[in-house]
Amino acid sequence: MPHEIKGLNEECGVFGVFDTKKANQLTYFGLHSLQHRGQEGAGIVSSDGTKLKQFRNKGLLAEVFANEADLDSLDGNAAIGHVRYATSGNDSINNLQPFLFNFYDDEVALAHNGNLINAKSLRRQLEKAGSVFHSNSDTEILIHLIRQKRDLDFIDALKASLNEVKGGFAFLLLQKDRLIAALDPNGFRPLCIGQLKNKAYVVASETCALDMIGAKFVRDVEPGELIIIDKDGLHIDNYTDDTKLAVCSMEYIYFARPDSIIHGVNVHTARKRMGRLLAKEQPVDADIVIGVPNSSLSAASGFAEEAGLPYEMGLIKSQYVARTFIQPTQELRERGVKLKLSAVRGVVEGKKVAIIDDSIVRGTTSKQIVKLLKEAGAKEVHMRIASPPLRFPCFYGIDISTRAELIAADHSVQEICELIGADSLGFLSTESLIKAIDIPSGRKVENGGLTVAYFDGKYPTPLYDYEADYLASLKQQEERNFLR
Amino acid sequence: MPHEIKGLNEECGVFGVFDTKKANQLTYFGLHSLQHRGQEGAGIVSSDGTKLKQFRNKGLLAEVFANEADLDSLDGNAAIGHVRYATSGNDSINNLQPFLFNFYDDEVALAHNGNLINAKSLRRQLEKAGSVFHSNSDTEILIHLIRQKRDLDFIDALKASLNEVKGGFAFLLLQKDRLIAALDPNGFRPLCIGQLKNKAYVVASETCALDMIGAKFVRDVEPGELIIIDKDGLHIDNYTDDTKLAVCSMEYIYFARPDSIIHGVNVHTARKRMGRLLAKEQPVDADIVIGVPNSSLSAASGFAEEAGLPYEMGLIKSQYVARTFIQPTQELRERGVKLKLSAVRGVVEGKKVAIIDDSIVRGTTSKQIVKLLKEAGAKEVHMRIASPPLRFPCFYGIDISTRAELIAADHSVQEICELIGADSLGFLSTESLIKAIDIPSGRKVENGGLTVAYFDGKYPTPLYDYEADYLASLKQQEERNFLR
Amino acid sequence: MPHEIKGLNEECGVFGVFDTKKANQLTYFGLHSLQHRGQEGAGIVSSDGTKLKQFRNKGLLAEVFANEADLDSLDGNAAIGHVRYATSGNDSINNLQPFLFNFYDDEVALAHNGNLINAKSLRRQLEKAGSVFHSNSDTEILIHLIRQKRDLDFIDALKASLNEVKGGFAFLLLQKDRLIAALDPNGFRPLCIGQLKNKAYVVASETCALDMIGAKFVRDVEPGELIIIDKDGLHIDNYTDDTKLAVCSMEYIYFARPDSIIHGVNVHTARKRMGRLLAKEQPVDADIVIGVPNSSLSAASGFAEEAGLPYEMGLIKSQYVARTFIQPTQELRERGVKLKLSAVRGVVEGKKVAIIDDSIVRGTTSKQIVKLLKEAGAKEVHMRIASPPLRFPCFYGIDISTRAELIAADHSVQEICELIGADSLGFLSTESLIKAIDIPSGRKVENGGLTVAYFDGKYPTPLYDYEADYLASLKQQEERNFLR
Amino acid sequence: MPHEIKGLNEECGVFGVFDTKKANQLTYFGLHSLQHRGQEGAGIVSSDGTKLKQFRNKGLLAEVFANEADLDSLDGNAAIGHVRYATSGNDSINNLQPFLFNFYDDEVALAHNGNLINAKSLRRQLEKAGSVFHSNSDTEILIHLIRQKRDLDFIDALKASLNEVKGGFAFLLLQKDRLIAALDPNGFRPLCIGQLKNKAYVVASETCALDMIGAKFVRDVEPGELIIIDKDGLHIDNYTDDTKLAVCSMEYIYFARPDSIIHGVNVHTARKRMGRLLAKEQPVDADIVIGVPNSSLSAASGFAEEAGLPYEMGLIKSQYVARTFIQPTQELRERGVKLKLSAVRGVVEGKKVAIIDDSIVRGTTSKQIVKLLKEAGAKEVHMRIASPPLRFPCFYGIDISTRAELIAADHSVQEICELIGADSLGFLSTESLIKAIDIPSGRKVENGGLTVAYFDGKYPTPLYDYEADYLASLKQQEERNFLR
C-alpha cells in the first residue's frame, strides 16, 4: 500500500558520507533510495573542511533539489542528509533536518531517525536552565545536552548526552572534520556502514542506499555503538555496554525496502517466509492468491508457493498519484470513482481470492480492497495478514500514535473480518513472525532480537514521558470493551 | 520498465463523457487512469450546452490541474480529454489537445490518438488552398478538411474527411450538443464505450478508464465506425465498410494497463499466456524467474508457472523517480550509482536467473539489467523476451521512429545476446504471440486481428508519405548488413 | 494612476529589430520600456535566417522570461516582440503575440497594436470559405487574408490585405529574411523607426524603446506606409495614398511614456502645456497644486507654474503593489485601509488643494482621491482635469469599451463634481488640448492631426462592425438622460 | 533612486497591533506601507490568546503571502510583523523575522529593526554558558538574555536584558496576551504608536503605516521607553533614564516615506527644506531643475522654488524593474542599453541642468545619471546633493558597511565632481541639514536630536565590537590618502 493511506508512517531516513568528491551528489542519491522512509521534507548539510552548508525544504527530494544549483552549492568532501516524514504547521522548515548549529568555536549538523521518549522532561529541564529551542523536534535536545557539558571534550560530552536520552535513535552528526553515528541501546532503527571503491565510508538507514551508490556493505551499527569517521578512517566505539538488540519488527514487515538487508536478513526473503508460514497457519480454500501492491507482493508470492495456488496480479496500483492530485468527492466516490488501486476483472472474476496484506491498521483500506475485489466479480475474498494484529502503539519512531485508531485494539479477529466485509480473515502469529525473520544467532536475545510490543504490549524499555498516557489509554480501552 | 527509458512511447490517450453532472471531474479521473499513455501534457474541453471551455498545459495531469479552480472552470455536462506523449519546442502548448476551434457558426473540440500517414501531403494541399495551420500536429488536418466541405452537413463532412485521412486514428470530437468518436478502418488503437449508472455514455482509449469511474463496459468501437452520442443516446454509424481489424499488438505486449480488456482480451491474461508460451518455446535452466517491473511481471509469472520455477522479486523499481530528478553524472554512474532499478541481492545471489522482459528496443536497458543482476551476485543471467524481435518501425501511433535505433533490425539474436552480456537470450515467436493474445473468433482476420508489422515488416496499409523514407531505410540497412 | 485602476487600457506595444547580434536581448529590453502599454502577456519571435522561434506567456515581461534560457533559446539576428494588455479565459496563451505561422513554403510571425473594426465580418467571410481560426484576436485575420491571395507575391498580397482591414493598426511581420512594418491610413497608433550604432534598424511603438537600447531616432512611420527592412536596408513603400493623420490624443494625455516623442512632440512637454492651458481656462483659488502620480505629474507642474502656485508632492503612490497583492476587504476598506495612494498629511493639512489628474473615466478613482485628501486635512479640494470629458468610446485600440461606464457620457461637469465630492471641477477644452499637443505643421490636417472622437463623438472613419451597437448605445443614453 | 542600486540599505521595518479583529490583515497592510524598509523577506506572527502562529518567507510581502490561505492561517486578535532587507545564504529563512520561540511555560515572538553593536561578545558569552543559537541574527540574543534570567519576572528580565544590549534597536515582542515595544536609549530608529477607531493600539516603524490602516497617531516611542499593550490598554514604562535623542538623519534624507512624520517632522517637508537650503548654499546657473526619482523629488522641488527655476521631469524611472529582471550584459550596456532610469530628451536637450540627488554613496549611480543626461543633450549638468558627504559608516541599522566603498571617504568634493563627470557639484552642510529637519524644541539635544556621524565621524555611543575594525579602517584610509 502507498504509505500515506496505510496509517503507518516511518519517521525518517538518514545518510552520511565522509571524505570523497561529490559528497553532495552521493548523499542525494543515497537519500533517494531512502525516500520511502519519509516524503514530507529533505535536507543535506555538507562540509568543505572549513564550513558547513545547509539546504532543506518541504517535499520529495526531487522537489527540494529541483534546482541543481541548490545541490551544487553544498560543496565539500563530507555530507549528511535526511528525509523526513512528519511536518507540523506551515512554517515547518524549522523542523526539517539536518539541523545546523553555528557556535563561535564549532559547527555541528545533526540528523535523526527515531523518537526520544524522555524528550519532554529533558526539554523542560534544559529550558529551566535557560536553553532556547527553535524546533518542536526532539532531535534538538541532543545538541543542548552536549553544549551544557562545556567542560568536557566533544566526544565525551556526546557520550554522556547519549546516556541521558532514552528511546529509539539513530543519530548522524557532522562536524567540519568528522562524521559521527550513534545507535540507541536497543537498536530499534536500522543503521549500517558501507564503503565506496575510493575507501570513503558511508552510513545509512538501509543497505539499499549502499547499493544505490555502489558502496560495499561493511557491517551494521550495533546497539550502544558510537561510530567516528575522520581522516584516519573508521573508529568503532561505544557509549554504553547495557544493550539488548530489539530491532523494530515493522521494518521487516512493512517499512524497509525489499532489497535491504537488516542484521543479516534480506527483507524480501523475510516477507516471503512470513507468507509461507501464514499459508501454513491460516490455510485458505481459494483459486488464486493476490498481494496488495507493492509492500505485500513478497508475502503473497510466499503464500502462493506454500499453498500451491497460482499467484496472480489482481490489483493494480497507479504509478501517477502525486500529492497534488485532486481527490474524488464523496459523491463521485459513491458513484464508483477510485484512485489508487484497481482490481483486474479478468483475473478475479468468478474466483475465490486469497488477498495477502502485510498489516491492518485502521481497517479502512482493507474494507476498500474487499469491496473493490467483490465489485470486480470475486466470488469470495479471504484476507490473510502477514503479521499479527496491531494492538499497541509504537514509541520508538513509528507513527502509530493512538490505540483508539488501531482496529485490532478493540476488536477480535472475527469482528474485524465482519467490519471489512471479508469472507474470512487470518493473521500470522507472533511466534511465526519471529521465526520468519530469523536474525542470525549470537545476536538473538528475547523475541529473536525483535521488538514485537505492537502485538503484545511488552515494551523493551520503560516508557518515561509516555507512561502516564499509555496507562490511561489502556484503562479507556478496558472501559470501551466493558461497555460493548 | 518506466516508459521513458524504454524507447517505446505511446502517442496519446483519449476520454469523453456526455450528459452527466461533474463531466469535468469524471474526465479528469478517466484521464488519470490513462496517464500511462502520455505524460507530457494533458487537457480537457467541456461543454455547458452553449459554449466550449478549454484548459490544457504541459506536465502530468495532476500538475496540469494543480489548481482545482482550473478544473472547476470547465463546467457543463459533457467533456473530452487527452493525455499526450510528445512535445516539441518550448511553446508547445499549441500542440496540446483537445484542440478547440471557434467558428462564427460552430464550436468544435478535437482529441486524437494515433498517427496519420498522409498528413504531410494533405497539409500541403490545404495550405495551397489558403489554410492556416497553428500546430505541428497532424490532428488539426481533420478540422480543415471538414470546414472545406461547407456545403455538406457536419456529419457528412466528417465522414467524407475520415475517408481522406489515412493511418491509425481514434478521434473524439465535442460539439455543444454532442460527442463523436471515430476509429480508423484497421482499428489500430483501442477505443471502447461504457455507460455510467446514470445512463451517461463514456468513450475511452482503454477499459481501465471505465473501471476507474464506475462505468460499465458496453462495447469496443469497431474499425470504420462513427459513434454519435447526443441527447437521444448512442448512435452507431460507420463512414466506411472497407475495414479489417489489425489492432496494434504492442498494446497487449507493453502499452495498455494490465487491467484493461481490448477486443475481449484482458491484457494481464494475454501477457501471462505470452510468458507461458515463451517458457515452452525458449526453456531455460534456471533457479528462479524474475520479471522487469512493472510491465513484465505478468509475463514473468506465467513463465514461472509453466517452467515450474519459483517466481521471485529480484528487481525493485523506485516509486519516486520524478521527471525533475537530478541525473547521476557519467562519473557517478561509472562508480556504480543507479537510479530506477535495484537488484535484490538476497534473492539473486548465487542463482541462475531467468529474467523476463516484454521487449527489447535499443538494448541499452537490457544491458544495464544484466549488469545489475550480475553485480548482485547472479551466477547466470538468461534473458527471455515475451514478444518477437522489434525490427520494423510503427507508423500508426507508436514512437519507434527509426530502424537504426532498433537493435534487432541489424543484429541476430546471438549478436544481441552478446551485446547485452546475457548468458542466453530467447524471444517469443510471432505465431505464439498471436496465439497468446487470441482475440475471440469472428473478429479475427489475418494475424489474429493484430498488427505484427514491427516484427515482420508487412504493413496492413500502404505507407503514403512514409513510403519513400521507409524504402530508403531498408536499403541503408541492407548496406550496413552487407558491410558488417 | 496605475493603469489597472484607471479603467483605460492600451492594447499593446510592439518592437522589432533586424540584422544584429543579440536581437533577442535587444527586443527584450525594447519591450521592457514598452511595458506600460501592456502588462498581461509578452512574447518574442526570433529568426536565425532559416527558422523562426517563439516564446510567449502570460505576465510581465520579467515573469515571462524568468528563466534566461527561454530568452537565450530565441537566437538569430532578427526578432519581433509584443506586450499585451488584454487576456480572456484561462487558456489565453493562444491569444498572446507575436503569432507564429508555419507553412510548407513559408514562416511568418505577426505582432499587432490596434483594433480592426471590420474584423468580425472579415472573419465570417473567411470562415465561410473554409478558414480555421485559432485565436479570438483580430490580428490573425491578416495572415488568412494574405494566404487567400496565393497567386500574388507576398508583399503584393500583404498590400492588398492591408487595404481590406479597417481601423487602427500597427503591424510588425517577421519572415526568415525580413522585417515588415505597416501603419493604418490614419496613424492612430504611434510607430517609429530607429537605428543602432551597428546600422541595424529598429521599429517600435514609442521612441523610449529606441532610447533604452541606444538607438538613434530615424523617423516616424507615416499613415499608409509599408516599411520593409532586409539585408539591403530600409525600404519605405506605401499600400495606400488615401491617408489622413489622426493620431490618438490619449497617447499624449495618458498612455505614452513622458520621455517618448510622437510625431515630433515630446509627451512630457505636451502634458506640461496641457497643465498650463488648464490653469488659464480653469483657474483655481488654491494654496498648493498636486498631481496624481505618476501620469499627471507633468500636467500638474505646468499648472503650478502657470498659476504661480507651489507644486507639492501631496500624494504618494506605492512602488510595491504587485498583481498578486491581497486586496483589503470591504470591511477593512471602510475602516480606512488603503493601498495604492497615500496623502501626505504634512503637505495638505489645512490647505486649499488643486489636484490635477489627466482624465476621468468612471469617476471612482477621483472620488477616492478627494476623500483621501480631505481625510488628510485638506480644507478644499479643487479637481482639474488636463483633458476634455471622456464621453465616447474608442474603437481603434484603447479599451474604453462601453459608454455606460463613462461618467461624463451621462453627467454634466457639475454633476460629476458632486459625485466625486470635490469643491470644484474643471476640464481642459478640446481646442486647448489640440493647441497643447501642437503637432508640427505640414502634417496637420483637421483637429491638428489628432483623434478627439472620445470627446466629441466625431470618428475619423466609418465604424463598420461597431456601427449598429454604437448607434444603439447613443439611443440608450438619450433615454437614460430623458428619464433622469 | 531605487534602494537596490543606491548602496544604502535600511535593515528592517516592524509593525504590531493588539486586540482587534483581522489583526493578521491589518499587519499585512501595515507592513505593505513599510515595504520600502526591506524587500528581501517578510513574516507575521499572530496570537489567538492561547497560541502564537508564524508565517515567513523570502521575497516581497505580496510574494510571501501569495496564497491568501497563509495569511488567513494567522488568526487571532494580535499580531506583529517584519519586513527585512538582508539575507545571507540559501537557507536564510532561519534569519527571517518575527522569530517565534516556544517554551514549556511561554511563547514569545520577536521582531527587530536596528543593529546591536555588542552582539558578537554577548553571543560568545552566552554560548560559553551553553546557549544554542539558530540564526545569524543579532536579534536572537535578546531572548537568550531574557531566558537566562529565570529568577526574574518576564518584564523585569526584559528590562535588564535591554540594558545589556547596545546599539540601535526598535524591538517588538508578542506574547499570548500582550504586545511589547522597546526603543534604544538614543532612539536611532523611528517607532510610533497609533490607535484604530475600535481603540486597538498599533506600533509601527513609520506613521505611514498608521495612515494606511486608518489609525490615528498617538505619539512617538521615546528613547529608553518600554511600551506594554495588553487587555488593560497602553502602559508606558522605561528601562533606563540615561537617554539622549539621536535619531538617524538618513531616515529624513533617504529612507523614510515622504508622507511619514518622525518626531513631529514630516519627511517630505524636511526634504523640501533641504532643497531650499541647498539652493542657498550651493547656487547654480541653470535653466531647469530636475530630481532623481523618486527619493529626491521633494528636495528638487524645494531647490527649484528657492532658486526660482523651472522644476522639470527630466528623468523617468521604470515602474517595472522586478528582481527577476534579466540584466543587460556588459556588451549591451556599452552599446547603450539602460534599464532603470531614462532621460527625457525633450526636457533636457540644450539645457543647463541642475540635477538634485539626496546623497552620494559609491558615486557609480551619479556617474550614470550625468552620462544619461549628457547623452540626452544636456549642455551642462550641475549636481547638487541635499545632504553632506557620506564619509563614515553607520553601526546602528543602516547598511553602509565599509568606508572603502564611500567615495567621499577618500575624495574631495572637487575630485568626486571629476569622477562623476559633472560640470559642478555641491553638498548641503551639516548645519543646514540639522536646520532643515528641525525637530521641535524640548526634544532637541546636540545636533538637533540627530545622528550625523556618517558626515563627521562623531558617534553618539561607544562602538563596542566594532571599535577595533573602525580604528583600523581609519588608519588604512589615512595611509591611502597619504599615498595618493
PDB file of N, CA, C and O in Angstrom, chain D residues 398-425:
ATOM      1  N   ILE D 398      21.871  50.783   9.489  1.00  0.00           N
ATOM      2  CA  ILE D 398      21.892  51.022   8.054  1.00  0.00           C
ATOM      3  C   ILE D 398      23.089  50.292   7.478  1.00  0.00           C
ATOM      4  O   ILE D 398      24.138  50.223   8.103  1.00  0.00           O
ATOM      5  N   ASP D 399      22.890  49.790   6.280  1.00  0.00           N
ATOM      6  CA  ASP D 399      23.937  49.023   5.639  1.00  0.00           C
ATOM      7  C   ASP D 399      24.841  49.938   4.798  1.00  0.00           C
ATOM      8  O   ASP D 399      24.736  49.998   3.585  1.00  0.00           O
ATOM      9  N   ILE D 400      25.708  50.731   5.481  1.00  0.00           N
ATOM     10  CA  ILE D 400      26.809  51.433   4.772  1.00  0.00           C
ATOM     11  C   ILE D 400      28.067  50.864   5.375  1.00  0.00           C
ATOM     12  O   ILE D 400      28.756  51.512   6.167  1.00  0.00           O
ATOM     13  N   SER D 401      28.344  49.623   5.013  1.00  0.00           N
ATOM     14  CA  SER D 401      29.255  48.858   5.859  1.00  0.00           C
ATOM     15  C   SER D 401      30.681  49.377   5.875  1.00  0.00           C
ATOM     16  O   SER D 401      31.232  49.680   6.936  1.00  0.00           O
ATOM     17  N   THR D 402      31.330  49.507   4.734  1.00  0.00           N
ATOM     18  CA  THR D 402      32.759  49.770   4.796  1.00  0.00           C
ATOM     19  C   THR D 402      33.077  51.150   4.259  1.00  0.00           C
ATOM     20  O   THR D 402      32.468  51.625   3.297  1.00  0.00           O
ATOM     21  N   ARG D 403      34.031  51.758   4.891  1.00  0.00           N
ATOM     22  CA  ARG D 403      34.433  53.084   4.455  1.00  0.00           C
ATOM     23  C   ARG D 403      35.004  53.046   3.048  1.00  0.00           C
ATOM     24  O   ARG D 403      34.892  54.019   2.309  1.00  0.00           O
ATOM     25  N   ALA D 404      35.618  51.922   2.720  1.00  0.00           N
ATOM     26  CA  ALA D 404      36.293  51.841   1.427  1.00  0.00           C
ATOM     27  C   ALA D 404      35.313  52.071   0.283  1.00  0.00           C
ATOM     28  O   ALA D 404      35.679  52.525  -0.789  1.00  0.00           O
ATOM     29  N   GLU D 405      34.043  51.779   0.521  1.00  0.00           N
ATOM     30  CA  GLU D 405      33.057  51.946  -0.533  1.00  0.00           C
ATOM     31  C   GLU D 405      32.579  53.390  -0.682  1.00  0.00           C
ATOM     32  O   GLU D 405      32.030  53.756  -1.711  1.00  0.00           O
ATOM     33  N   LEU D 406      32.729  54.183   0.345  1.00  0.00           N
ATOM     34  CA  LEU D 406      32.188  55.540   0.322  1.00  0.00           C
ATOM     35  C   LEU D 406      33.121  56.466  -0.455  1.00  0.00           C
ATOM     36  O   LEU D 406      34.245  56.729  -0.032  1.00  0.00           O
ATOM     37  N   ILE D 407      32.631  56.969  -1.570  1.00  0.00           N
ATOM     38  CA  ILE D 407      33.515  57.775  -2.414  1.00  0.00           C
ATOM     39  C   ILE D 407      34.007  59.015  -1.677  1.00  0.00           C
ATOM     40  O   ILE D 407      35.152  59.446  -1.849  1.00  0.00           O
ATOM     41  N   ALA D 408      33.167  59.555  -0.767  1.00  0.00           N
ATOM     42  CA  ALA D 408      33.554  60.783  -0.071  1.00  0.00           C
ATOM     43  C   ALA D 408      34.530  60.529   1.069  1.00  0.00           C
ATOM     44  O   ALA D 408      35.079  61.467   1.648  1.00  0.00           O
ATOM     45  N   ALA D 409      34.725  59.236   1.421  1.00  0.00           N
ATOM     46  CA  ALA D 409      35.691  58.955   2.483  1.00  0.00           C
ATOM     47  C   ALA D 409      37.109  59.274   2.029  1.00  0.00           C
ATOM     48  O   ALA D 409      37.957  59.674   2.824  1.00  0.00           O
ATOM     49  N   ASP D 410      37.349  59.105   0.761  1.00  0.00           N
ATOM     50  CA  ASP D 410      38.707  59.235   0.236  1.00  0.00           C
ATOM     51  C   ASP D 410      38.888  60.409  -0.731  1.00  0.00           C
ATOM     52  O   ASP D 410      39.994  60.640  -1.195  1.00  0.00           O
ATOM     53  N   HIS D 411      37.779  61.059  -1.080  1.00  0.00           N
ATOM     54  CA  HIS D 411      37.905  62.066  -2.126  1.00  0.00           C
ATOM     55  C   HIS D 411      37.284  63.394  -1.728  1.00  0.00           C
ATOM     56  O   HIS D 411      36.270  63.435  -1.041  1.00  0.00           O
ATOM     57  N   SER D 412      37.891  64.446  -2.219  1.00  0.00           N
ATOM     58  CA  SER D 412      37.336  65.784  -2.004  1.00  0.00           C
ATOM     59  C   SER D 412      36.146  65.994  -2.937  1.00  0.00           C
ATOM     60  O   SER D 412      35.945  65.232  -3.892  1.00  0.00           O
ATOM     61  N   VAL D 413      35.359  67.025  -2.658  1.00  0.00           N
ATOM     62  CA  VAL D 413      34.208  67.342  -3.499  1.00  0.00           C
ATOM     63  C   VAL D 413      34.663  67.551  -4.945  1.00  0.00           C
ATOM     64  O   VAL D 413      34.028  67.063  -5.888  1.00  0.00           O
ATOM     65  N   GLN D 414      35.774  68.244  -5.123  1.00  0.00           N
ATOM     66  CA  GLN D 414      36.269  68.507  -6.473  1.00  0.00           C
ATOM     67  C   GLN D 414      36.632  67.208  -7.191  1.00  0.00           C
ATOM     68  O   GLN D 414      36.317  67.008  -8.366  1.00  0.00           O
ATOM     69  N   GLU D 415      37.270  66.302  -6.433  1.00  0.00           N
ATOM     70  CA  GLU D 415      37.622  65.006  -7.023  1.00  0.00           C
ATOM     71  C   GLU D 415      36.378  64.207  -7.417  1.00  0.00           C
ATOM     72  O   GLU D 415      36.317  63.589  -8.477  1.00  0.00           O
ATOM     73  N   ILE D 416      35.382  64.211  -6.524  1.00  0.00           N
ATOM     74  CA  ILE D 416      34.146  63.479  -6.834  1.00  0.00           C
ATOM     75  C   ILE D 416      33.504  64.060  -8.087  1.00  0.00           C
ATOM     76  O   ILE D 416      33.046  63.330  -8.978  1.00  0.00           O
ATOM     77  N   CYS D 417      33.486  65.375  -8.165  1.00  0.00           N
ATOM     78  CA  CYS D 417      32.890  66.049  -9.319  1.00  0.00           C
ATOM     79  C   CYS D 417      33.537  65.560 -10.611  1.00  0.00           C
ATOM     80  O   CYS D 417      32.852  65.234 -11.579  1.00  0.00           O
ATOM     81  N   GLU D 418      34.845  65.454 -10.586  1.00  0.00           N
ATOM     82  CA  GLU D 418      35.534  64.975 -11.784  1.00  0.00           C
ATOM     83  C   GLU D 418      35.233  63.499 -12.067  1.00  0.00           C
ATOM     84  O   GLU D 418      35.015  63.103 -13.208  1.00  0.00           O
ATOM     85  N   LEU D 419      35.212  62.715 -10.989  1.00  0.00           N
ATOM     86  CA  LEU D 419      34.961  61.272 -11.166  1.00  0.00           C
ATOM     87  C   LEU D 419      33.589  61.006 -11.755  1.00  0.00           C
ATOM     88  O   LEU D 419      33.410  60.084 -12.548  1.00  0.00           O
ATOM     89  N   ILE D 420      32.589  61.790 -11.372  1.00  0.00           N
ATOM     90  CA  ILE D 420      31.250  61.522 -11.891  1.00  0.00           C
ATOM     91  C   ILE D 420      30.977  62.290 -13.182  1.00  0.00           C
ATOM     92  O   ILE D 420      29.937  62.108 -13.805  1.00  0.00           O
ATOM     93  N   GLY D 421      31.905  63.155 -13.564  1.00  0.00           N
ATOM     94  CA  GLY D 421      31.774  63.830 -14.849  1.00  0.00           C
ATOM     95  C   GLY D 421      30.811  65.004 -14.860  1.00  0.00           C
ATOM     96  O   GLY D 421      30.373  65.451 -15.928  1.00  0.00           O
ATOM     97  N   ALA D 422      30.489  65.555 -13.686  1.00  0.00           N
ATOM     98  CA  ALA D 422      29.564  66.697 -13.642  1.00  0.00           C
ATOM     99  C   ALA D 422      30.305  68.003 -13.898  1.00  0.00           C
ATOM    100  O   ALA D 422      31.531  68.086 -13.745  1.00  0.00           O
ATOM    101  N   ASP D 423      29.544  69.013 -14.278  1.00  0.00           N
ATOM    102  CA  ASP D 423      30.160  70.323 -14.502  1.00  0.00           C
ATOM    103  C   ASP D 423      30.385  71.065 -13.200  1.00  0.00           C
ATOM    104  O   ASP D 423      31.266  71.915 -13.105  1.00  0.00           O
ATOM    105  N   SER D 424      29.562  70.772 -12.210  1.00  0.00           N
ATOM    106  CA  SER D 424      29.831  71.264 -10.867  1.00  0.00           C
ATOM    107  C   SER D 424      29.116  70.357  -9.883  1.00  0.00           C
ATOM    108  O   SER D 424      28.227  69.585 -10.249  1.00  0.00           O
ATOM    109  N   LEU D 425      29.538  70.422  -8.632  1.00  0.00           N
ATOM    110  CA  LEU D 425      28.973  69.556  -7.602  1.00  0.00           C
ATOM    111  C   LEU D 425      28.929  70.317  -6.291  1.00  0.00           C
ATOM    112  O   LEU D 425      29.871  71.032  -5.954  1.00  0.00           O
TER     113      LEU D 425
END
